[in-house]
Tab-separated table of C-alpha atoms in Angstrom:
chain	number	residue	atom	x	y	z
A	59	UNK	CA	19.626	-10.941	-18.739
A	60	UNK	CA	19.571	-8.128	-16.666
A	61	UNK	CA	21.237	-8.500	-12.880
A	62	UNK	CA	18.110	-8.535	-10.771
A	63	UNK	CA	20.211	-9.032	-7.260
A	64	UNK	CA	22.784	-6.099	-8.149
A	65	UNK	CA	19.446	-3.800	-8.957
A	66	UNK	CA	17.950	-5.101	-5.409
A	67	UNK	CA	21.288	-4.439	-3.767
A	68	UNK	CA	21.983	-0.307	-5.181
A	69	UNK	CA	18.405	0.176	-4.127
A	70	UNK	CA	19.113	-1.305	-0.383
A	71	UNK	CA	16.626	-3.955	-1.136
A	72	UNK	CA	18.434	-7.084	0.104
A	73	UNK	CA	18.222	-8.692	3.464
A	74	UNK	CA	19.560	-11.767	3.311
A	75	UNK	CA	19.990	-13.593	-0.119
A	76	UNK	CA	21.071	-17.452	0.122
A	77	UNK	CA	24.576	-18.474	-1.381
A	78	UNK	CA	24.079	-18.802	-5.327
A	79	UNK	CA	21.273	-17.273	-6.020
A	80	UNK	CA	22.847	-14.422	-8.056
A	81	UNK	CA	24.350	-17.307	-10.076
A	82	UNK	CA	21.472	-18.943	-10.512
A	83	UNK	CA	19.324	-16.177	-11.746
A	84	UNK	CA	22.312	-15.065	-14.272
A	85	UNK	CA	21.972	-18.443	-15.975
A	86	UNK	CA	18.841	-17.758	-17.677
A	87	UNK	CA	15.060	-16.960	-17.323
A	88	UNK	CA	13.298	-18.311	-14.392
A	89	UNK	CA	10.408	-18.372	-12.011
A	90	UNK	CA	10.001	-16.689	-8.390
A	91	UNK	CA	7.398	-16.072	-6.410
A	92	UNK	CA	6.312	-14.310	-3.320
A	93	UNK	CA	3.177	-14.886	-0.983
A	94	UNK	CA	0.471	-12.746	-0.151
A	95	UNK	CA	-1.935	-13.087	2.820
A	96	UNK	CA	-5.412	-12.475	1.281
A	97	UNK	CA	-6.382	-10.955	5.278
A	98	UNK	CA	-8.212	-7.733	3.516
A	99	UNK	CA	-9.619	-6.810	0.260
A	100	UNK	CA	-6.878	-4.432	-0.745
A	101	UNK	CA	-3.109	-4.230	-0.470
A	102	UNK	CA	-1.895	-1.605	1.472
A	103	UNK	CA	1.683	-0.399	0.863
A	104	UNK	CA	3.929	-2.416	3.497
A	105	UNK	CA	3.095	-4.951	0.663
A	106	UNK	CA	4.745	-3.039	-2.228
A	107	UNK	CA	8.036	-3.855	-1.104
A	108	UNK	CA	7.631	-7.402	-2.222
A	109	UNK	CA	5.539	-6.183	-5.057
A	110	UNK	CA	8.070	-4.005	-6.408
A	111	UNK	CA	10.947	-6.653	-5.875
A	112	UNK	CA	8.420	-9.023	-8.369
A	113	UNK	CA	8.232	-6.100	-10.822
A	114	UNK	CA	11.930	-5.584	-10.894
A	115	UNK	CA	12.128	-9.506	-11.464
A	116	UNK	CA	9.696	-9.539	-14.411
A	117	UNK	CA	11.603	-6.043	-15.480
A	118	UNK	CA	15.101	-8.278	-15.596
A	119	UNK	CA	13.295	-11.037	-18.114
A	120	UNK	CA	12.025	-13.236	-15.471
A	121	UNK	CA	8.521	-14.908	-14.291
A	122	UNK	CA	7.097	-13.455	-11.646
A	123	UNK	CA	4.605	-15.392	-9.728
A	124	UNK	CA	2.054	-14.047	-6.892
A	125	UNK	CA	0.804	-16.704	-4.660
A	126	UNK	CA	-2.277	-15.101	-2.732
A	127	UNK	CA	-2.362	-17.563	0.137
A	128	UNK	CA	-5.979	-18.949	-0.073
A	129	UNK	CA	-5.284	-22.055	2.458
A	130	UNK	CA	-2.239	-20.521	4.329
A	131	UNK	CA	-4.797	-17.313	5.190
A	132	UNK	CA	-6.742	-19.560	7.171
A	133	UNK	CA	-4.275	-20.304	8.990
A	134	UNK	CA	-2.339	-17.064	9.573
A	135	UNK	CA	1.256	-16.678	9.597
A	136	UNK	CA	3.081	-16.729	13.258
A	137	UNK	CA	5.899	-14.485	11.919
A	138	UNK	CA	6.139	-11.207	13.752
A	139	UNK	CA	2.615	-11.571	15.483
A	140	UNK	CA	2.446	-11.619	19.190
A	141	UNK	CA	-1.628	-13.096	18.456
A	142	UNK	CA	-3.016	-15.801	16.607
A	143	UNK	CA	-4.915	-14.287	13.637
A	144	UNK	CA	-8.674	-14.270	13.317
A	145	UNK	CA	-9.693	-17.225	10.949
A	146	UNK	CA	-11.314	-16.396	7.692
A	147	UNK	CA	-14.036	-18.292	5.657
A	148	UNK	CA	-13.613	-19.204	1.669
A	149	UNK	CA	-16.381	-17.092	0.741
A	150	UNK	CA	-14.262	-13.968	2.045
A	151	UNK	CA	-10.883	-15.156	0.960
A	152	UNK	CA	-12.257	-15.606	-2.266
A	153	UNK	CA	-13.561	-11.741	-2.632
A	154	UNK	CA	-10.271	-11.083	-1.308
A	155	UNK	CA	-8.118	-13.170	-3.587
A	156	UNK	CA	-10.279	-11.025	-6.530
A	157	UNK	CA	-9.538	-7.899	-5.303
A	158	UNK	CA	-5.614	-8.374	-4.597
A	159	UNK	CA	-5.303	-9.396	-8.460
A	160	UNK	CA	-7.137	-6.443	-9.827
A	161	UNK	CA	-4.454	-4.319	-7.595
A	162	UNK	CA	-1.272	-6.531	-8.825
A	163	UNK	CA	-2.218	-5.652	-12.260
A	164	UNK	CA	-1.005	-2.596	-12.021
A	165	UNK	CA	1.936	-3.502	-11.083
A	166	UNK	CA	2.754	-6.410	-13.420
A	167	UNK	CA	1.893	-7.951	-16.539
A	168	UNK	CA	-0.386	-10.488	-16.717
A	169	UNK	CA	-1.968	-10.132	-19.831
A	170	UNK	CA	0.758	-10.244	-22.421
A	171	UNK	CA	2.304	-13.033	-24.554
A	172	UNK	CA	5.617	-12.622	-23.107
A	173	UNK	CA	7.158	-16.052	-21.748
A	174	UNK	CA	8.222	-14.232	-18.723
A	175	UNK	CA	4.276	-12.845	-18.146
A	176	UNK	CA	3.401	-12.952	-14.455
A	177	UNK	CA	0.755	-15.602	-12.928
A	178	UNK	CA	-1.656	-15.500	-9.680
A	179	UNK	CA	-1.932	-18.391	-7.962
A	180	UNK	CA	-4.093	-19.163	-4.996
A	181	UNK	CA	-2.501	-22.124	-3.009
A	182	UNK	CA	-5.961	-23.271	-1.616
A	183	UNK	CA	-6.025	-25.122	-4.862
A	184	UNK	CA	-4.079	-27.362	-4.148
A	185	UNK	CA	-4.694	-27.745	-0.340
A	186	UNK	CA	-8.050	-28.177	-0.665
A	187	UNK	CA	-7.834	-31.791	-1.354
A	188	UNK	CA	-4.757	-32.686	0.315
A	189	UNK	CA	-5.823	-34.385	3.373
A	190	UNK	CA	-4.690	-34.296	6.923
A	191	UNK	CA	-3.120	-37.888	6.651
A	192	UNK	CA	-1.524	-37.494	3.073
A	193	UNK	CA	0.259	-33.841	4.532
A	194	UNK	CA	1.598	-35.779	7.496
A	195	UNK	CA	2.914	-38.913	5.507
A	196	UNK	CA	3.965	-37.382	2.228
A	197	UNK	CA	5.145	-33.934	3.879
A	198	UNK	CA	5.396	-33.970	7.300
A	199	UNK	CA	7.696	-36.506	7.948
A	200	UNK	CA	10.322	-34.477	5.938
A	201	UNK	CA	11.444	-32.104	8.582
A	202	UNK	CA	11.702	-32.584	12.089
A	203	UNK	CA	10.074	-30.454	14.945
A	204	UNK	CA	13.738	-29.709	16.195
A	205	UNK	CA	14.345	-27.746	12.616
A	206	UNK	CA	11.023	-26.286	12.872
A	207	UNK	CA	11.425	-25.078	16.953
A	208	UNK	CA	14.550	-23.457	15.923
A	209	UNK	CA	13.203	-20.621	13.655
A	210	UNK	CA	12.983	-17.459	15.139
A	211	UNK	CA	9.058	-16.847	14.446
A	212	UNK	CA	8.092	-20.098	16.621
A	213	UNK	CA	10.907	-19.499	19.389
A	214	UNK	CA	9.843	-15.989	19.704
A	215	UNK	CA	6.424	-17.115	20.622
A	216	UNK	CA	7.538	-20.157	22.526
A	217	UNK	CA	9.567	-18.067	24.816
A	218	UNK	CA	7.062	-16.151	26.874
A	219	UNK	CA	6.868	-12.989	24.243
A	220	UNK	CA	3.279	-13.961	23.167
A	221	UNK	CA	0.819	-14.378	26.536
A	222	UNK	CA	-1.199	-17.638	24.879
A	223	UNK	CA	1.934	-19.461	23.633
A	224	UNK	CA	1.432	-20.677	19.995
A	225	UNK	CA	-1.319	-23.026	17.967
A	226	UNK	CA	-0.813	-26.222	16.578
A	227	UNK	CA	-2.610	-24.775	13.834
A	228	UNK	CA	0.060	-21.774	13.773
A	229	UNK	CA	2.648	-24.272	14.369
A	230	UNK	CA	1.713	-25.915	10.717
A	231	UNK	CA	2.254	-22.390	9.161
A	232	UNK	CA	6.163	-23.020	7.717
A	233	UNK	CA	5.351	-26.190	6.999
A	234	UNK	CA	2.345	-25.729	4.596
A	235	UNK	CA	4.080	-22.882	2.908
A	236	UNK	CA	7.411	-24.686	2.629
A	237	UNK	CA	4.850	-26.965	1.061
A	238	UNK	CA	3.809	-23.857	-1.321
A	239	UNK	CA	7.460	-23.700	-2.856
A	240	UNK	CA	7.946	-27.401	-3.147
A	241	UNK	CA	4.861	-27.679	-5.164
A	242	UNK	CA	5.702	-24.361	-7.296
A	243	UNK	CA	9.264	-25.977	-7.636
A	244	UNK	CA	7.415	-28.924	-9.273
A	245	UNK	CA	4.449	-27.770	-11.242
A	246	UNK	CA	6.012	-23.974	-12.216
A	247	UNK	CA	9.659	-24.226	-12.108
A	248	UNK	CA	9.642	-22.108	-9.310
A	249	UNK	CA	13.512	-22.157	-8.341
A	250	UNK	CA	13.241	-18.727	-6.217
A	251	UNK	CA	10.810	-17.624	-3.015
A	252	UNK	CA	11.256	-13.810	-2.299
A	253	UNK	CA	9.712	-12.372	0.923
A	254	UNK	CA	10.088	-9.760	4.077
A	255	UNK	CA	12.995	-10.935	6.122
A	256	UNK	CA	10.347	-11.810	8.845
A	257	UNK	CA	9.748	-14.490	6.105
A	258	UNK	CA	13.473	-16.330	5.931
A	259	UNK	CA	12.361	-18.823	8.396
A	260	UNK	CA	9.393	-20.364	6.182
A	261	UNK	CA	11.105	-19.706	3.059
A	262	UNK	CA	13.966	-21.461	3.650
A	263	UNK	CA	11.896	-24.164	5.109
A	264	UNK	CA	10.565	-24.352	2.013
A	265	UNK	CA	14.064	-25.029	0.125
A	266	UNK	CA	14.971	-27.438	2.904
A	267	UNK	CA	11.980	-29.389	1.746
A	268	UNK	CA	12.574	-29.321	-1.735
A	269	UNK	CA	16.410	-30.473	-1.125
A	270	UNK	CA	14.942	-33.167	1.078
A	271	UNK	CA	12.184	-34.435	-1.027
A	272	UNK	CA	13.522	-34.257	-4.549
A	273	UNK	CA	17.268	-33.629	-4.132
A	274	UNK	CA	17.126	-30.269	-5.618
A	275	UNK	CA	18.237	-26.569	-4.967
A	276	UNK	CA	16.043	-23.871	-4.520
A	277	UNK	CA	16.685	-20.464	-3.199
A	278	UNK	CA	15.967	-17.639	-1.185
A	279	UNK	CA	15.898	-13.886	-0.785
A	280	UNK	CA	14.020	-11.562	1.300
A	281	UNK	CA	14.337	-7.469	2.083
A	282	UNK	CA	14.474	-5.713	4.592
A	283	UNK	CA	11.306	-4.446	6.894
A	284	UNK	CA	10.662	-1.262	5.713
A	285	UNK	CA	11.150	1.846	8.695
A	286	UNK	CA	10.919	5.007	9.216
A	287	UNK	CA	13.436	7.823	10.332
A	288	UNK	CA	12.024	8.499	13.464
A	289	UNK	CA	11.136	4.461	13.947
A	290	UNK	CA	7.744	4.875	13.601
A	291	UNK	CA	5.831	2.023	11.725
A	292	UNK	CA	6.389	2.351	7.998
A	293	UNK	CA	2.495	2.418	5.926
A	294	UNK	CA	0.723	3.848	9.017
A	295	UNK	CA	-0.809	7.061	9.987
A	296	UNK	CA	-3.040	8.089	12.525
A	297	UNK	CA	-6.251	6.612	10.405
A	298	UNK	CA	-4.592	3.605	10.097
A	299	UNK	CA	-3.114	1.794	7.083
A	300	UNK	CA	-2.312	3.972	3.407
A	301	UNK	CA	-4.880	1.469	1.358
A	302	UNK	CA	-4.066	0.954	-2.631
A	303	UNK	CA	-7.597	0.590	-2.832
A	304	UNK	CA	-9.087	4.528	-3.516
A	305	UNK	CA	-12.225	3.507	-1.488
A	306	UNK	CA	-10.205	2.805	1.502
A	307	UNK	CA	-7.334	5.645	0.909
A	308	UNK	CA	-8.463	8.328	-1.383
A	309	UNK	CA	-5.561	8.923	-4.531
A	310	UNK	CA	-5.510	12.358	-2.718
A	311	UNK	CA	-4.516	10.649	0.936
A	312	UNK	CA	-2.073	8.541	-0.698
A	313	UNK	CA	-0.345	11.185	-2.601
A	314	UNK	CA	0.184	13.072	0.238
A	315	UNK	CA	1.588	10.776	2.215
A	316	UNK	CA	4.312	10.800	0.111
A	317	UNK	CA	5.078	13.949	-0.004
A	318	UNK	CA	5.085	14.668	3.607
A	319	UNK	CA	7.535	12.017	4.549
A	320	UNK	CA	10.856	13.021	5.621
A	321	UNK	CA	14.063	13.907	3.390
A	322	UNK	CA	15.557	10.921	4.910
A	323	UNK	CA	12.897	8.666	4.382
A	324	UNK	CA	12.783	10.118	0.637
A	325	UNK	CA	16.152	9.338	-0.529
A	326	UNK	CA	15.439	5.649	0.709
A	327	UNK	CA	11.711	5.280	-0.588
A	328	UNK	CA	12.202	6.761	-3.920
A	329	UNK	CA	14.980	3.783	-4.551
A	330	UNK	CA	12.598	0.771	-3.058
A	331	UNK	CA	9.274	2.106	-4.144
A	332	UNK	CA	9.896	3.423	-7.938
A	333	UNK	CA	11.777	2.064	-11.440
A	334	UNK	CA	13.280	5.176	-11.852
A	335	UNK	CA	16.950	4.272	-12.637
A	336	UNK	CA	20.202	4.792	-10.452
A	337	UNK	CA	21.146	7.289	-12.504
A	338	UNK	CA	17.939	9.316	-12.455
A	339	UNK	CA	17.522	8.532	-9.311
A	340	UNK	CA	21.191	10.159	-8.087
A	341	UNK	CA	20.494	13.154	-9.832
A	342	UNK	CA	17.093	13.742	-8.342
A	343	UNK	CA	18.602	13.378	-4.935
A	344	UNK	CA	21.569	15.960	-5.827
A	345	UNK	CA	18.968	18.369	-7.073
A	346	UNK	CA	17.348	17.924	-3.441
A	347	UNK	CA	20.347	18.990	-1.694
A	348	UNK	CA	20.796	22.319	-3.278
A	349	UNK	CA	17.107	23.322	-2.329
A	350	UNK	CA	15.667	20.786	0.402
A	351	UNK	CA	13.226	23.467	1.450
A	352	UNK	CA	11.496	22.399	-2.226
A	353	UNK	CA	11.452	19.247	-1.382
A	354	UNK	CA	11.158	18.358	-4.725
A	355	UNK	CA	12.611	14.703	-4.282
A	356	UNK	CA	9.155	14.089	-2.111
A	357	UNK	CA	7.514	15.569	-5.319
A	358	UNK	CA	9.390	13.312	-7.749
A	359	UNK	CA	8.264	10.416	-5.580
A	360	UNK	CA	5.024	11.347	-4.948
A	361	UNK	CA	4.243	11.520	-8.677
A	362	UNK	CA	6.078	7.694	-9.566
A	363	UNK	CA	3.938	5.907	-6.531
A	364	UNK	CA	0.495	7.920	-7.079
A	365	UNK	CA	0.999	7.820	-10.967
A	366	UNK	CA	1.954	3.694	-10.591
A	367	UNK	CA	-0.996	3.316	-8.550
A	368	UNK	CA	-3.757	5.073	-9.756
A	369	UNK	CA	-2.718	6.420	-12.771
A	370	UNK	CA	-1.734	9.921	-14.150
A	371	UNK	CA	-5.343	11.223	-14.209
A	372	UNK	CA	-5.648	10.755	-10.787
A	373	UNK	CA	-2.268	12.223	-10.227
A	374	UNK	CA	-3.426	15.358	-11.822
A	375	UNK	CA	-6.276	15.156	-9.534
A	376	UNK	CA	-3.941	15.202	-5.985
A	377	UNK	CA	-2.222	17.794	-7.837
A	378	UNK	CA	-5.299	19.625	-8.258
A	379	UNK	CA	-6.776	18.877	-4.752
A	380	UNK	CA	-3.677	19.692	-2.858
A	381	UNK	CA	-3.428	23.493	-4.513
A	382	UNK	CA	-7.090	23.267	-2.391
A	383	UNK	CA	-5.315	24.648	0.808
A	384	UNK	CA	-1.664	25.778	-0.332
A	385	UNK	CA	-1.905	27.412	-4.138
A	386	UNK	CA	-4.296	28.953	-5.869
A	387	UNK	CA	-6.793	26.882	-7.177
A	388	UNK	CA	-10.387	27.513	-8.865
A	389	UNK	CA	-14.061	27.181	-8.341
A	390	UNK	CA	-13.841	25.016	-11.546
A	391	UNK	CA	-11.376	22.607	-9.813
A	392	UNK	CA	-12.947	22.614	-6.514
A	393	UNK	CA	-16.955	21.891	-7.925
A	394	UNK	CA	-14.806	18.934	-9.682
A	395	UNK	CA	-13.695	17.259	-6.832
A	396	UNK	CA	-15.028	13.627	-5.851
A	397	UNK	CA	-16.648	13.999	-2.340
A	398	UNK	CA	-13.882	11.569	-0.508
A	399	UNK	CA	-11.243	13.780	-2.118
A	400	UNK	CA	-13.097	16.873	-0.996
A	401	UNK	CA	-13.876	15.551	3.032
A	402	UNK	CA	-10.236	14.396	2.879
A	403	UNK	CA	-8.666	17.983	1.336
A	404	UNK	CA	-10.528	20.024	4.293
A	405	UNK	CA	-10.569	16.787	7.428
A	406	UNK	CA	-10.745	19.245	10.354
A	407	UNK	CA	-12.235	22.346	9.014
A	408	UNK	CA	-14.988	23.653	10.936
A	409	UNK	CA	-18.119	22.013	9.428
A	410	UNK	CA	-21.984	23.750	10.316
A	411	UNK	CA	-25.368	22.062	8.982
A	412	UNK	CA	-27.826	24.516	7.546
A	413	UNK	CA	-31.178	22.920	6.543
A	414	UNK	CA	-31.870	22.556	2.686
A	415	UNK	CA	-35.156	24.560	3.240
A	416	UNK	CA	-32.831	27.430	4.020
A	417	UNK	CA	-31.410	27.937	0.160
A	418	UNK	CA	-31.409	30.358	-1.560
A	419	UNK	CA	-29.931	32.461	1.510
A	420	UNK	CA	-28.475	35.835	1.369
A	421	UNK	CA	-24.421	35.610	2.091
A	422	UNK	CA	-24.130	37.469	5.903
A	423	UNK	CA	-27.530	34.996	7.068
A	424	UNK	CA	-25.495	32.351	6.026
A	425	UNK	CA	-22.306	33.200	7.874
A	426	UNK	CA	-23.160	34.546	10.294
A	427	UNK	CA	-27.238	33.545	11.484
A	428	UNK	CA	-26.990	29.966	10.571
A	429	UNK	CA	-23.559	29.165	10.537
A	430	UNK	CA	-21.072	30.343	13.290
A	431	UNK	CA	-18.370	30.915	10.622
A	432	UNK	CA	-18.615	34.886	11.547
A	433	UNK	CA	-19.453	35.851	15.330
A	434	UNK	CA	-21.917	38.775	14.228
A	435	UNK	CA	-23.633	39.954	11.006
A	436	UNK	CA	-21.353	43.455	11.816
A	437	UNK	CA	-17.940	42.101	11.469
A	438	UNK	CA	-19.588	39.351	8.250
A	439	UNK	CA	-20.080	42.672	6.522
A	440	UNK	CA	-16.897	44.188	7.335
A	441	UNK	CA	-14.986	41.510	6.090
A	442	UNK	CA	-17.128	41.155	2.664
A	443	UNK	CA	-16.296	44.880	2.472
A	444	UNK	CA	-12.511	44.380	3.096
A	445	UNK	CA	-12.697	41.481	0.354
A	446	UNK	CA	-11.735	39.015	2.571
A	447	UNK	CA	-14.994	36.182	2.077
A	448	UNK	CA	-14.729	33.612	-0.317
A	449	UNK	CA	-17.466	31.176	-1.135
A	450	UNK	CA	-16.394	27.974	-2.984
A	451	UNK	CA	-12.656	29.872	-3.949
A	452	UNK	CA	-14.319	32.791	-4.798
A	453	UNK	CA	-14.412	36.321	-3.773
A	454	UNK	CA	-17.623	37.562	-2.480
A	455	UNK	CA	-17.982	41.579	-3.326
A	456	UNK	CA	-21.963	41.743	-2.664
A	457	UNK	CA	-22.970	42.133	1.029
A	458	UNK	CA	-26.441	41.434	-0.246
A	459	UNK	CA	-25.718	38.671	-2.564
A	460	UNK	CA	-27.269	35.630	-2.764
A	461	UNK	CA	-26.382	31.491	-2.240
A	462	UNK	CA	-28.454	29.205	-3.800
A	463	UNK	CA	-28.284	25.114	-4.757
A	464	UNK	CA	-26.226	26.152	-7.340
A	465	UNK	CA	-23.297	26.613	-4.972
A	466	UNK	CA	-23.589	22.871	-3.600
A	467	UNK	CA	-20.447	20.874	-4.023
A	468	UNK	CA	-21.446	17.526	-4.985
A	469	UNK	CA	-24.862	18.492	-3.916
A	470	UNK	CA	-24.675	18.987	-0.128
A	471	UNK	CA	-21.681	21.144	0.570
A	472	UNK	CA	-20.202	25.039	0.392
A	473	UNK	CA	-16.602	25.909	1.139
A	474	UNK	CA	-16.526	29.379	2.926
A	475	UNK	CA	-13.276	30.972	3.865
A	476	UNK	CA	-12.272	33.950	5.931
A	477	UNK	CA	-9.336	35.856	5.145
A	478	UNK	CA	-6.530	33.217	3.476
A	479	UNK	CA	-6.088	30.294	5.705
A	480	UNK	CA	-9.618	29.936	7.626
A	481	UNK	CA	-11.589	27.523	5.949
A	482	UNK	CA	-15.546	26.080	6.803
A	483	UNK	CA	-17.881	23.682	5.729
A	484	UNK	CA	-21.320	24.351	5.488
A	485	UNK	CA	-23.334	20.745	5.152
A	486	UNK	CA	-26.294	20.999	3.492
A	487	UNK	CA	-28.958	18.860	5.832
């Protein structure tokens, strides 16, 4: 067996790990699991963290088990929230719950016929027909409200931090997913729950139960909430949250979020959100140091999270896309590019509408009549002449020549640029 808590610890991903786990785990193959809220229809990546920590238990021979949190989503976790959560129906959770496991695949095996293969579960199946009265007689009477007031997610929202106080519904939250581990504990040997750290409170709820109830031990470990250097919110940008689904955050988007974040932030991502080894791992950030200004440790990372993600092909494809504005890329790679990854390359160029009737049009109309991209026909000319127009990352040498529908990237647009660094879009209406 490979030492899954000393690779969480040299990575920096252990919060707070309950007395004999380590143990525990070295004794042989076993089950964990961690939960999942099933709020949206794709991950975004303030979940990898825990997803990562189930790959690297799977990695070290174990079972790793995703709950997706069918019954507790309806609910909606206090921890960390300063507002109840909006309430969602089965017919969404259920296109949600979908859509998570066609994301965790990627991450895990599921498939195989390895003992250790991971499972989805969806804890709604076994809510659905436990009723009020059995929970509170069977469950409930297990731990008291003092043991439940004293975690820091209900106190926090007890105190006067949230403005409407908390649910009883909310209230329920630790207790149903404590009920989550003691059924796992029973039906999947689930000895281990793994989680943020804003999770300790219901996890170890959840062992308390199991202790109580059967007489057992059960275990906990969570890591710590992701930041940023400059203590911004880790996973957000100014759009809002980096998606794993390519609909919502194009491979593109994603890639480069990676490599814009900070040298900081890379030497502590590339640990928590690859499986590149310590040793690999030390020698990529050595390399850094000699040339930050490469910042080829963003590169190395950038490549492991798109490539895990989305695969190499769509790694190529960032690659490709980002060379767009910074390297020298072709017509051939620019008339290839999906329109999300296109809108999402050039998001803020100048964009003009020029009515399809218009086409074929001769160049200086173009740029300078029905587009603003030059001020005057005069200095359109000028600049042809000086070999500073491109159309679609091409040089333009004709003043008289002609654009036609053949120039259309992905059918409605042209990319015009002016000298090396002024780009335009000309929409096709």
């Amino acid at each position: 067996m490979k030492n899954f808590v000393e690779e969480l610890r040299w990575r920096g991903m252990i919060q707070d790990i309950m007395p004999g786990t380590e143990e525990k785990l070295m004794e042989g193959s076993t089950a964990a699991y961690v939960g999942i809220d099933p709020t949206a229809d794709s991950l975004h990546i303030g979940h990898m963290v825990s997803i990562m920590i189930l790959k690297h238990f799977q990695n070290c021979g174990h079972k790793p088990i995703a709950l997706v949190g069918g019954a507790t989503g309806m609910i909606g976790d206090p921890s960390m929230k300063s507002q109840e959560r909006n309430l969602l129906d089965e017919e969404t959770l259920n296109h949600n719950v979908a859509c998570i496991k066609a994301q965790l695949s990627k991450f895990l095996d599921f498939e195989s016929d390895a003992a250790n293969k991971a499972e989805l579960v969806n804890n709604y199946d076994w809510m659905k027909n436990f009723t009020f009265l059995d929970f509170a007689r069977e469950i409930g009477k297990h731990i008291t409200v003092n043991y439940m007031m004293a975690k820091d997610s209900v106190k926090k929202r007890l105190s006067g931090e949230a403005r409407d106080g908390m649910s009883f519904t909310e209230f329920t939250y630790q207790l149903l997913q404590g009920y989550d581990f003691l059924y796992l504990y029973e039906n999947k040997g689930c000895t281990l729950q793994m989680g943020g750290a804003d999770q300790w409170g219901n996890i170890t709820t959840g062992s308390e139960l199991i202790r109580r109830i059967l007489g057992k031990e059960a275990f906990a470990l969570t890591c710590p909430l992701i930041t940023k250097a400059d203590g911004g919110k880790f996973g957000k940008t100014e759009k809002g949250n980096i998606w794993l689904d390519p609909e919502r955050t194009s491979p593109y988007q994603f890639y480069q979020f990676w490599l814009n974040v900070s040298d900081s932030d890379a030497e502590k991502y590339i640990k928590i959100f690859t499986m590149l080894s310590k040793e690999e791992i030390d020698a990529a950030i050595a390399q850094h140091a000699e040339a930050p200004e490469r910042r080829e440790l963003q590169k190395l990372l950038a490549k492991e999270v798109t490539t895990m993600v989305h695969g190499a092909a769509e790694y190529e494809n960032a690659i490709a896309a980002s060379q767009m504005l910074f390297g020298n890329a072709t017509k051939d790679v620019l008339m290839n590019l999906d329109e999300k990854t296109f809108l999402a390359v050039f998001d803020g160029v100048p964009t003009f509408e020029v009515a399809a009737d218009k086409f074929p049009i001769g160049i200086i109309d173009l740029l300078a009549a029905e587009s603003q991209v030059f001020p005057s026909k005069g200095e359109c000319r000028k600049m042809i002449q000086a070999n500073g127009v491109s159309i679609n990352k091409e040089k333009v040498a004709d003043i008289n020549a002609q654009i036609g529908s053949e120039s259309f990237i992905n059918g409605k647009y042209i990319l015009a640029q002016k000298g090396k660094k002024n780009y335009f879009i000309i929409k096709i209406a």
